[in-house]
mmCIF file of C-alpha atoms in Angstrom:
data_model
loop_
_atom_site.group_PDB
_atom_site.id
_atom_site.type_symbol
_atom_site.label_atom_id
_atom_site.label_comp_id
_atom_site.label_asym_id
_atom_site.label_seq_id
_atom_site.Cartn_x
_atom_site.Cartn_y
_atom_site.Cartn_z
ATOM 1 C CA ALA L 4 121.859 236.285 -36.548
ATOM 2 C CA LEU L 5 125.583 236.852 -36.931
ATOM 3 C CA PRO L 6 127.639 233.737 -37.719
ATOM 4 C CA ILE L 7 129.992 232.505 -35.018
ATOM 5 C CA CYS L 8 133.592 232.078 -36.052
ATOM 6 C CA GLY L 9 134.453 228.387 -35.687
ATOM 7 C CA TYR L 10 138.067 229.123 -34.813
ATOM 8 C CA CYS L 11 138.226 232.008 -32.342
ATOM 9 C CA GLY L 12 134.566 231.998 -31.221
ATOM 10 C CA CYS L 13 133.872 235.635 -32.010
ATOM 11 C CA LYS L 14 130.783 236.950 -33.745
ATOM 12 C CA MET L 15 131.753 237.855 -37.283
ATOM 13 C CA THR L 16 130.604 241.485 -37.210
ATOM 14 C CA PRO L 17 131.726 243.941 -39.894
ATOM 15 C CA SER L 18 134.137 245.464 -37.343
ATOM 16 C CA ARG L 19 136.020 242.179 -36.966
ATOM 17 C CA LYS L 20 139.052 242.066 -39.243
ATOM 18 C CA HIS L 21 138.778 238.603 -40.691
ATOM 19 C CA ARG L 22 140.582 238.960 -43.988
ATOM 20 C CA LEU L 23 139.993 235.632 -45.662
ATOM 21 C CA LEU L 24 142.045 234.523 -48.627
ATOM 22 C CA GLN L 25 140.799 236.295 -51.721
ATOM 23 C CA VAL L 26 140.513 233.988 -54.700
ATOM 24 C CA HIS L 27 139.723 234.540 -58.325
ATOM 25 C CA ALA L 28 137.800 231.716 -59.935
ATOM 26 C CA THR L 29 139.086 230.349 -63.209
ATOM 27 C CA SER L 30 137.699 227.720 -65.500
ATOM 28 C CA SER L 31 138.852 224.164 -64.987
ATOM 29 C CA THR L 32 141.613 222.789 -67.194
ATOM 30 C CA GLY L 33 139.909 219.399 -67.027
ATOM 31 C CA ALA L 34 143.248 217.732 -66.207
ATOM 32 C CA LEU L 35 143.821 218.602 -62.545
ATOM 33 C CA GLU L 36 142.894 216.072 -59.883
ATOM 34 C CA PHE L 37 144.002 214.850 -56.456
ATOM 35 C CA ASP L 38 143.504 211.823 -54.224
ATOM 36 C CA LEU L 39 142.190 211.990 -50.666
ATOM 37 C CA TRP L 40 142.245 208.982 -48.331
ATOM 38 C CA CYS L 41 140.342 207.996 -45.207
ATOM 39 C CA PHE L 42 142.391 205.468 -43.235
ATOM 40 C CA ASN L 43 141.743 203.984 -39.786
ATOM 41 C CA LEU L 44 145.253 202.792 -38.884
ATOM 42 C CA ARG L 45 144.273 200.541 -35.935
ATOM 43 C CA THR L 46 145.962 201.863 -32.820
ATOM 44 C CA GLU L 47 149.345 200.742 -31.534
ATOM 45 C CA PHE L 48 147.704 200.355 -28.103
ATOM 46 C CA LYS L 49 146.332 197.011 -29.330
ATOM 47 C CA ASN L 50 149.721 195.570 -30.291
ATOM 48 C CA GLU L 51 149.561 192.850 -27.653
ATOM 49 C CA ASP L 52 145.952 191.917 -28.431
ATOM 50 C CA ASP L 53 146.568 191.937 -32.193
ATOM 51 C CA GLY L 54 149.624 189.684 -32.090
ATOM 52 C CA PRO L 55 150.900 189.193 -35.666
ATOM 53 C CA ASN L 56 148.476 191.909 -36.839
ATOM 54 C CA GLY L 57 149.954 194.498 -34.461
ATOM 55 C CA TRP L 58 151.089 197.918 -35.634
ATOM 56 C CA ILE L 59 154.771 196.994 -35.401
ATOM 57 C CA HIS L 60 154.160 194.342 -38.080
ATOM 58 C CA ARG L 61 152.184 196.674 -40.360
ATOM 59 C CA ARG L 62 153.740 200.096 -40.021
ATOM 60 C CA ALA L 63 156.513 199.750 -42.601
ATOM 61 C CA ALA L 64 154.033 198.570 -45.257
ATOM 62 C CA CYS L 65 151.663 201.462 -44.429
ATOM 63 C CA ALA L 66 154.517 203.922 -44.911
ATOM 64 C CA GLU L 67 155.559 202.293 -48.168
ATOM 65 C CA LEU L 68 152.014 202.414 -49.587
ATOM 66 C CA ILE L 69 151.729 206.134 -48.831
ATOM 67 C CA ARG L 70 155.261 206.838 -50.119
ATOM 68 C CA ALA L 71 154.537 204.963 -53.353
ATOM 69 C CA ARG L 72 151.175 206.599 -54.104
ATOM 70 C CA GLN L 73 151.864 210.007 -52.493
ATOM 71 C CA PRO L 74 148.268 211.134 -51.893
ATOM 72 C CA PRO L 75 148.106 214.842 -51.025
ATOM 73 C CA LEU L 76 146.057 214.114 -47.895
ATOM 74 C CA VAL L 77 145.432 211.077 -45.690
ATOM 75 C CA CYS L 78 142.756 211.551 -43.007
ATOM 76 C CA VAL L 79 143.656 209.069 -40.271
ATOM 77 C CA GLN L 80 141.823 207.633 -37.275
ATOM 78 C CA GLU L 81 143.197 205.781 -34.220
ATOM 79 C CA ALA L 82 146.570 207.394 -34.898
ATOM 80 C CA THR L 83 148.958 208.318 -32.097
ATOM 81 C CA PRO L 84 151.785 210.861 -32.351
ATOM 82 C CA ALA L 85 154.292 207.994 -32.267
ATOM 83 C CA MET L 86 152.532 206.241 -35.163
ATOM 84 C CA LEU L 87 152.458 209.387 -37.275
ATOM 85 C CA ASP L 88 156.057 210.241 -36.413
ATOM 86 C CA PHE L 89 157.071 206.779 -37.628
ATOM 87 C CA LEU L 90 155.199 207.171 -40.908
ATOM 88 C CA VAL L 91 156.696 210.605 -41.559
ATOM 89 C CA SER L 92 160.203 209.387 -40.714
ATOM 90 C CA ARG L 93 159.897 206.464 -43.124
ATOM 91 C CA ILE L 94 158.220 208.391 -45.937
ATOM 92 C CA GLY L 95 160.465 211.441 -45.543
ATOM 93 C CA GLN L 96 160.036 214.549 -43.420
ATOM 94 C CA ASP L 97 160.598 216.687 -46.498
ATOM 95 C CA MET L 98 157.597 215.007 -48.135
ATOM 96 C CA TYR L 99 154.978 214.650 -45.374
ATOM 97 C CA GLY L 100 153.918 216.301 -42.144
ATOM 98 C CA TRP L 101 151.027 215.753 -39.751
ATOM 99 C CA ILE L 102 148.652 217.646 -37.480
ATOM 100 C CA GLY L 103 146.142 216.410 -34.909
ATOM 101 C CA THR L 104 145.177 216.591 -31.241
ATOM 102 C CA SER L 105 145.053 213.721 -28.746
ATOM 103 C CA ARG L 106 141.414 213.025 -27.918
ATOM 104 C CA SER L 107 141.888 212.806 -24.139
ATOM 105 C CA LEU L 108 144.329 215.753 -23.909
ATOM 106 C CA LYS L 109 146.923 213.262 -22.686
ATOM 107 C CA SER L 110 150.077 213.427 -24.736
ATOM 108 C CA GLY L 111 150.374 210.401 -26.994
ATOM 109 C CA ASP L 112 146.693 209.388 -27.134
ATOM 110 C CA GLU L 113 144.697 208.493 -30.242
ATOM 111 C CA MET L 114 143.516 211.170 -32.638
ATOM 112 C CA ALA L 115 141.678 211.744 -35.895
ATOM 113 C CA GLY L 116 144.402 213.727 -37.603
ATOM 114 C CA PHE L 117 145.858 214.620 -40.977
ATOM 115 C CA LEU L 118 148.916 213.289 -42.755
ATOM 116 C CA TYR L 119 149.566 215.777 -45.545
ATOM 117 C CA ASN L 120 151.935 216.002 -48.477
ATOM 118 C CA ARG L 121 154.084 219.091 -47.976
ATOM 119 C CA ARG L 122 154.667 219.393 -51.712
ATOM 120 C CA SER L 123 150.999 219.935 -52.497
ATOM 121 C CA MET L 124 149.309 221.001 -49.239
ATOM 122 C CA ASP L 125 149.965 223.996 -46.990
ATOM 123 C CA VAL L 126 148.183 224.108 -43.626
ATOM 124 C CA VAL L 127 146.352 227.400 -43.100
ATOM 125 C CA VAL L 128 144.336 226.722 -39.930
ATOM 126 C CA HIS L 129 143.782 223.705 -37.679
ATOM 127 C CA GLN L 130 141.123 223.426 -34.965
ATOM 128 C CA THR L 131 139.769 220.650 -32.713
ATOM 129 C CA LEU L 132 136.167 220.343 -31.532
ATOM 130 C CA TRP L 133 135.207 217.744 -28.919
ATOM 131 C CA LEU L 134 131.995 215.940 -29.811
ATOM 132 C CA ALA L 135 130.030 216.465 -26.618
ATOM 133 C CA PRO L 136 127.224 218.643 -25.211
ATOM 134 C CA ASP L 137 127.899 222.170 -24.011
ATOM 135 C CA GLY L 138 129.444 222.157 -20.563
ATOM 136 C CA ILE L 139 131.362 218.898 -20.957
ATOM 137 C CA PRO L 140 135.087 219.578 -20.551
ATOM 138 C CA ARG L 141 137.447 218.962 -23.421
ATOM 139 C CA GLY L 142 138.876 215.454 -23.338
ATOM 140 C CA ALA L 143 135.769 213.894 -21.721
ATOM 141 C CA PRO L 144 133.264 211.536 -23.398
ATOM 142 C CA GLY L 145 129.973 213.014 -24.572
ATOM 143 C CA TRP L 146 126.481 211.546 -24.171
ATOM 144 C CA ASP L 147 126.688 207.732 -23.972
ATOM 145 C CA ALA L 148 130.115 207.437 -25.623
ATOM 146 C CA MET L 149 132.809 205.231 -24.083
ATOM 147 C CA TYR L 150 135.690 207.469 -25.181
ATOM 148 C CA PRO L 151 136.172 211.176 -25.887
ATOM 149 C CA ARG L 152 135.665 211.854 -29.573
ATOM 150 C CA THR L 153 136.835 214.784 -31.665
ATOM 151 C CA LEU L 154 136.179 216.535 -34.946
ATOM 152 C CA GLU L 155 139.463 217.759 -36.405
ATOM 153 C CA THR L 156 139.100 220.575 -38.918
ATOM 154 C CA ALA L 157 141.894 221.927 -41.091
ATOM 155 C CA VAL L 158 141.997 224.349 -43.972
ATOM 156 C CA PHE L 159 144.615 223.593 -46.610
ATOM 157 C CA ARG L 160 145.911 225.455 -49.636
ATOM 158 C CA TYR L 161 146.264 222.945 -52.451
ATOM 159 C CA HIS L 162 149.029 223.272 -55.045
ATOM 160 C CA ALA L 163 149.748 221.350 -58.217
ATOM 161 C CA SER L 164 153.132 220.965 -59.893
ATOM 162 C CA GLN L 165 153.770 223.121 -62.919
ATOM 163 C CA HIS L 166 154.939 221.806 -66.275
ATOM 164 C CA ALA L 167 158.638 221.073 -66.752
ATOM 165 C CA GLU L 168 159.106 224.265 -68.767
ATOM 166 C CA ALA L 169 157.516 226.291 -65.954
ATOM 167 C CA PRO L 170 158.769 224.757 -62.702
ATOM 168 C CA GLY L 171 157.178 225.646 -59.389
ATOM 169 C CA LYS L 172 153.783 225.233 -57.766
ATOM 170 C CA GLN L 173 150.446 226.333 -59.173
ATOM 171 C CA GLU L 174 147.934 227.223 -56.474
ATOM 172 C CA ILE L 175 144.597 225.560 -57.162
ATOM 173 C CA GLY L 176 142.426 226.612 -54.223
ATOM 174 C CA MET L 177 141.444 225.873 -50.654
ATOM 175 C CA LEU L 178 139.988 222.807 -48.945
ATOM 176 C CA ARG L 179 138.296 222.736 -45.549
ATOM 177 C CA VAL L 180 138.594 219.139 -44.364
ATOM 178 C CA LEU L 181 136.778 217.679 -41.342
ATOM 179 C CA ASN L 182 137.935 214.322 -39.971
ATOM 180 C CA THR L 183 136.386 212.286 -37.152
ATOM 181 C CA HIS L 184 136.015 208.895 -35.480
ATOM 182 C CA PHE L 185 132.593 208.190 -33.975
ATOM 183 C CA ASP L 186 132.174 206.134 -30.830
ATOM 184 C CA HIS L 187 131.631 202.378 -31.155
ATOM 185 C CA ILE L 188 129.314 202.189 -28.098
ATOM 186 C CA GLY L 189 127.277 205.373 -27.889
ATOM 187 C CA VAL L 190 124.257 205.249 -30.200
ATOM 188 C CA GLU L 191 123.052 208.664 -29.062
ATOM 189 C CA ALA L 192 126.596 210.008 -29.264
ATOM 190 C CA ARG L 193 126.841 209.022 -32.915
ATOM 191 C CA LYS L 194 123.569 210.760 -33.767
ATOM 192 C CA ARG L 195 124.405 213.919 -31.800
ATOM 193 C CA SER L 196 127.893 214.004 -33.280
ATOM 194 C CA ALA L 197 126.425 213.893 -36.777
ATOM 195 C CA GLU L 198 124.180 216.836 -35.881
ATOM 196 C CA LEU L 199 127.206 218.809 -34.635
ATOM 197 C CA ILE L 200 129.067 218.114 -37.859
ATOM 198 C CA ALA L 201 126.067 219.201 -39.935
ATOM 199 C CA LYS L 202 126.064 222.490 -38.002
ATOM 200 C CA THR L 203 129.825 222.866 -38.468
ATOM 201 C CA ILE L 204 129.375 222.445 -42.223
ATOM 202 C CA ALA L 205 126.654 225.119 -42.252
ATOM 203 C CA ASP L 206 128.927 227.481 -40.287
ATOM 204 C CA GLY L 207 131.730 226.748 -42.728
ATOM 205 C CA VAL L 208 129.596 227.806 -45.678
ATOM 206 C CA LEU L 209 129.408 231.271 -44.097
ATOM 207 C CA GLU L 210 132.965 231.506 -42.802
ATOM 208 C CA TRP L 211 134.825 229.734 -45.614
ATOM 209 C CA PRO L 212 132.516 230.093 -48.648
ATOM 210 C CA GLN L 213 135.368 229.717 -51.136
ATOM 211 C CA CYS L 214 136.466 226.303 -49.821
ATOM 212 C CA VAL L 215 135.315 222.899 -50.909
ATOM 213 C CA GLN L 216 134.373 221.145 -47.649
ATOM 214 C CA ILE L 217 135.249 217.465 -47.262
ATOM 215 C CA VAL L 218 134.075 215.281 -44.369
ATOM 216 C CA THR L 219 135.872 212.004 -43.687
ATOM 217 C CA GLY L 220 135.924 209.473 -40.898
ATOM 218 C CA ASP L 221 135.248 206.117 -39.350
ATOM 219 C CA PHE L 222 131.584 206.690 -38.509
ATOM 220 C CA ASN L 223 130.931 203.282 -36.946
ATOM 221 C CA ASN L 224 127.673 203.234 -38.898
ATOM 222 C CA ILE L 225 126.813 201.619 -42.191
ATOM 223 C CA LYS L 226 125.121 203.705 -44.872
ATOM 224 C CA SER L 227 122.025 201.550 -45.309
ATOM 225 C CA ASN L 228 118.897 202.676 -43.469
ATOM 226 C CA ASN L 229 120.987 204.660 -40.991
ATOM 227 C CA GLU L 230 120.042 207.849 -39.179
ATOM 228 C CA VAL L 231 123.613 209.139 -38.940
ATOM 229 C CA TYR L 232 124.195 208.795 -42.682
ATOM 230 C CA ASP L 233 120.833 210.428 -43.381
ATOM 231 C CA ILE L 234 121.635 213.410 -41.124
ATOM 232 C CA LEU L 235 124.916 214.076 -42.896
ATOM 233 C CA THR L 236 123.690 213.587 -46.455
ATOM 234 C CA LYS L 237 120.252 215.164 -46.272
ATOM 235 C CA GLN L 238 119.671 217.978 -48.722
ATOM 236 C CA ASN L 239 120.159 220.921 -46.365
ATOM 237 C CA THR L 240 123.750 219.942 -45.484
ATOM 238 C CA GLY L 241 124.726 220.055 -49.136
ATOM 239 C CA LEU L 242 127.046 217.072 -48.594
ATOM 240 C CA LEU L 243 127.379 214.479 -51.336
ATOM 241 C CA ASP L 244 128.709 210.965 -50.811
ATOM 242 C CA ALA L 245 131.814 210.814 -53.007
ATOM 243 C CA ALA L 246 131.384 207.066 -53.481
ATOM 244 C CA ARG L 247 127.865 207.459 -54.833
ATOM 245 C CA GLN L 248 128.788 210.046 -57.438
ATOM 246 C CA VAL L 249 130.524 207.395 -59.536
ATOM 247 C CA THR L 250 129.581 203.974 -60.884
ATOM 248 C CA LEU L 251 130.813 201.524 -58.243
ATOM 249 C CA GLY L 252 130.446 198.194 -60.035
ATOM 250 C CA ASP L 253 132.030 195.303 -58.138
ATOM 251 C CA MET L 254 132.884 196.609 -54.702
ATOM 252 C CA VAL L 255 134.423 195.241 -51.517
ATOM 253 C CA PRO L 256 131.319 194.916 -49.284
ATOM 254 C CA PHE L 257 132.993 196.078 -46.047
ATOM 255 C CA THR L 258 135.588 198.665 -45.092
ATOM 256 C CA LEU L 259 135.867 197.173 -41.593
ATOM 257 C CA HIS L 260 137.204 193.618 -41.876
ATOM 258 C CA LYS L 261 139.038 192.858 -38.593
ATOM 259 C CA PHE L 262 142.133 191.584 -40.421
ATOM 260 C CA GLN L 263 140.070 188.982 -42.292
ATOM 261 C CA GLY L 264 140.152 190.816 -45.604
ATOM 262 C CA GLN L 265 137.486 190.132 -48.176
ATOM 263 C CA SER L 266 136.409 186.949 -46.421
ATOM 264 C CA PHE L 267 134.927 189.011 -43.564
ATOM 265 C CA THR L 268 131.199 188.305 -43.201
ATOM 266 C CA ALA L 269 130.189 189.420 -39.690
ATOM 267 C CA GLU L 270 126.885 191.206 -39.096
ATOM 268 C CA ARG L 271 128.217 193.195 -36.146
ATOM 269 C CA GLY L 272 131.279 195.305 -35.562
ATOM 270 C CA ASP L 273 132.584 196.350 -32.169
ATOM 271 C CA GLY L 274 130.177 197.450 -29.448
ATOM 272 C CA THR L 275 126.814 198.518 -30.843
ATOM 273 C CA VAL L 276 127.920 198.757 -34.467
ATOM 274 C CA GLU L 277 125.488 196.955 -36.774
ATOM 275 C CA LEU L 278 126.864 195.803 -40.127
ATOM 276 C CA SER L 279 123.890 194.004 -41.690
ATOM 277 C CA ALA L 280 122.222 195.955 -44.484
ATOM 278 C CA ALA L 281 118.930 195.594 -46.313
ATOM 279 C CA SER L 282 120.042 197.880 -49.137
ATOM 280 C CA GLY L 283 121.527 196.425 -52.287
ATOM 281 C CA GLU L 284 123.967 199.325 -52.794
ATOM 282 C CA PRO L 285 127.536 198.028 -53.232
ATOM 283 C CA ASP L 286 128.811 200.298 -50.430
ATOM 284 C CA ALA L 287 125.818 199.880 -48.101
ATOM 285 C CA GLN L 288 127.954 198.291 -45.346
ATOM 286 C CA HIS L 289 130.891 200.689 -45.521
ATOM 287 C CA ILE L 290 131.526 202.531 -42.246
ATOM 288 C CA ASP L 291 134.400 204.707 -43.523
ATOM 289 C CA TRP L 292 133.035 207.567 -45.623
ATOM 290 C CA ILE L 293 134.174 210.561 -47.667
ATOM 291 C CA LEU L 294 131.548 213.275 -48.210
ATOM 292 C CA PHE L 295 131.967 216.679 -49.857
ATOM 293 C CA ARG L 296 130.290 220.004 -50.551
ATOM 294 C CA ASN L 297 131.615 222.418 -53.143
ATOM 295 C CA GLY L 298 132.549 226.003 -52.374
ATOM 296 C CA THR L 299 131.987 229.118 -54.415
ATOM 297 C CA ASP L 300 135.487 229.019 -55.876
ATOM 298 C CA MET L 301 137.052 225.614 -55.270
ATOM 299 C CA GLN L 302 134.809 222.944 -56.793
ATOM 300 C CA VAL L 303 135.405 219.257 -57.418
ATOM 301 C CA LYS L 304 133.669 216.106 -58.564
ATOM 302 C CA SER L 305 134.340 212.448 -57.801
ATOM 303 C CA ARG L 306 136.126 210.688 -60.609
ATOM 304 C CA GLN L 307 137.013 207.421 -58.857
ATOM 305 C CA TYR L 308 136.276 205.660 -55.573
ATOM 306 C CA GLN L 309 138.555 202.844 -54.423
ATOM 307 C CA VAL L 310 138.761 200.521 -51.431
ATOM 308 C CA ILE L 311 142.465 199.727 -51.039
ATOM 309 C CA THR L 312 142.974 196.063 -50.146
ATOM 310 C CA ASP L 313 146.785 195.923 -50.032
ATOM 311 C CA ARG L 314 148.498 193.820 -47.375
ATOM 312 C CA VAL L 315 151.973 193.074 -46.101
ATOM 313 C CA PRO L 316 153.594 190.467 -48.406
ATOM 314 C CA ASP L 317 153.008 187.095 -46.720
ATOM 315 C CA GLY L 318 151.710 189.030 -43.721
ATOM 316 C CA PRO L 319 148.756 190.981 -42.302
ATOM 317 C CA TYR L 320 146.536 193.549 -43.908
ATOM 318 C CA LEU L 321 147.554 197.165 -43.380
ATOM 319 C CA SER L 322 144.820 197.632 -40.762
ATOM 320 C CA ASP L 323 141.559 196.115 -39.565
ATOM 321 C CA HIS L 324 139.916 198.652 -41.894
ATOM 322 C CA PHE L 325 140.562 198.990 -45.599
ATOM 323 C CA PRO L 326 141.602 202.549 -46.459
ATOM 324 C CA VAL L 327 139.274 204.264 -48.905
ATOM 325 C CA SER L 328 140.436 206.682 -51.585
ATOM 326 C CA VAL L 329 138.587 209.219 -53.704
ATOM 327 C CA THR L 330 140.093 210.812 -56.786
ATOM 328 C CA PHE L 331 138.633 214.308 -57.095
ATOM 329 C CA SER L 332 138.733 216.149 -60.413
ATOM 330 C CA ILE L 333 138.986 219.930 -60.189
ATOM 331 C CA VAL L 334 136.090 221.521 -62.045
ATOM 332 C CA LYS L 335 136.652 225.069 -60.771
ATOM 333 C CA GLN L 336 139.775 226.482 -59.190
ATOM 334 C CA GLY L 337 141.098 229.672 -57.660
ATOM 335 C CA ALA L 338 144.338 231.623 -57.496
ATOM 336 C CA ASP L 339 145.669 233.479 -54.457
ATOM 337 C CA THR L 340 145.402 237.221 -54.928
ATOM 338 C CA GLY L 341 145.571 238.422 -51.339
ATOM 339 C CA SER L 342 146.810 237.837 -47.829
ATOM 340 C CA PHE L 343 145.242 235.773 -45.091
ATOM 341 C CA PHE L 344 144.733 236.446 -41.390
ATOM 342 C CA HIS L 345 142.701 234.703 -38.748
ATOM 343 C CA GLU L 346 142.792 235.283 -34.989
ATOM 344 C CA SER L 347 142.915 231.572 -34.216
ATOM 345 C CA GLN L 348 146.424 231.437 -35.652
ATOM 346 C CA THR L 349 147.667 233.401 -32.657
ATOM 347 C CA LYS L 350 145.008 232.478 -30.077
ATOM 348 C CA SER L 351 144.436 228.745 -29.813
ATOM 349 C CA ASP L 352 143.443 226.626 -26.810
ATOM 350 C CA ASN L 353 143.793 223.420 -28.812
ATOM 351 C CA PRO L 354 147.208 223.355 -30.466
ATOM 352 C CA SER L 355 148.074 220.378 -32.606
ATOM 353 C CA ASP L 356 150.228 217.616 -31.186
ATOM 354 C CA GLY L 357 152.045 217.715 -34.510
ATOM 355 C CA PRO L 358 155.453 219.342 -34.926
ATOM 356 C CA ILE L 359 153.927 222.152 -37.025
ATOM 357 C CA ARG L 360 150.491 223.477 -36.127
ATOM 358 C CA SER L 361 150.100 225.794 -39.078
ATOM 359 C CA LYS L 362 152.039 227.188 -41.956
ATOM 360 C CA LEU L 363 151.072 230.761 -42.728
#
C-alpha cells in the first residue's frame, strides 16, 4: 500500500513531486548537542482559581528561565497565543518564535505548540491533527474526552553555531517533533490517542526517513504499568524513552506537583489520572515524557535527563508541572545539499496561530 502524506493527504505515488530535503550523512564530531524541553505552562484561564500561583505571577520567571538557558526547542502545553506572545516579547523576538494551533479553533484557546530558538531552529513544516475518530469535526472532543485534543507536528532544520574563526551557522540535520496534551478525563481517549500517535510515527518513517522523530507531551498517564506508555514504547514504534537511556539516580518522583513542589504526594491527578505506581523506577510517576526514534541521517542519543525545579524567588513554582529537559548528543548528522518542497506549505487547512507558520 502507498503511504499517505501526513501533510497534504495525497498518496505518495512516484508521480507526486515531493522533493524532500536531501542530506548527506557525516560522522559525528562527538561535541554537538542540544536541549529539548517539555513544559506544561498551566493556562492563564486559571488565573483566578490559582490566586498567587496564577500565570501573571509566574510568566516573567518562565521567560527569564528560557532566556537564560536558551534551549533550541520548548514543547509547551496549555499555552495560549497571549502567553506565548508574552514569553517571546520578554525573551526577545529576534531570539524566539512560536507556532501552534488553538485546540478548539477559537482564537486564543489553549494549544500544544512550539517555542523555538530562531538562532538554531528553522521551521520547515507545521501541521495539526485532532485526536479523534474519523468523522469528528476539527475542534471537537474525541471518544470520552472532555476537551478537544491535538497532536502538533513540526519539522525543524537544526543549526549549530560555527567556531569564532568561521562565523555562521552549521546545519546539523532535521527533526520531526510531535507534541501533545492528552485528556485528563477520557481513559479511552488517551489509549486511542496513543494509537494514533504510533501510526503517525510509522507514517513519518516513510515520509521523513532522514529525520529523528521526537514525541513530547503531558500524557496524563504515569509510566508504570500503563497501557498508553506501553503502546508508545513497544518495539514496533521504535520509540525510546529519553529518560530511560541514561542513569537517573536520585530523581524528583513527580512531574505534576500542583504548585506543591517536591512535597507533593498525591496518588491522583486531575480527573481520572492515577499517580500511584508499583514500579520502583525513579521516573515511574512522571506524566510528562520525551520519547525519540532516530532517522537514517539525523541520529541522537540521550546524554542527560533533568526535571527542572526552579521557582519564582520567594514566590510560586513556574507551573503546576515541572518542565523536563533532555540533552541530546548528535551521533550522526547531515548537511543540506538540495532544495525542499512540500504541498502543505501552500495548501493548509490548519494554519498556525503563530505569527510565522513556516520558514522556507
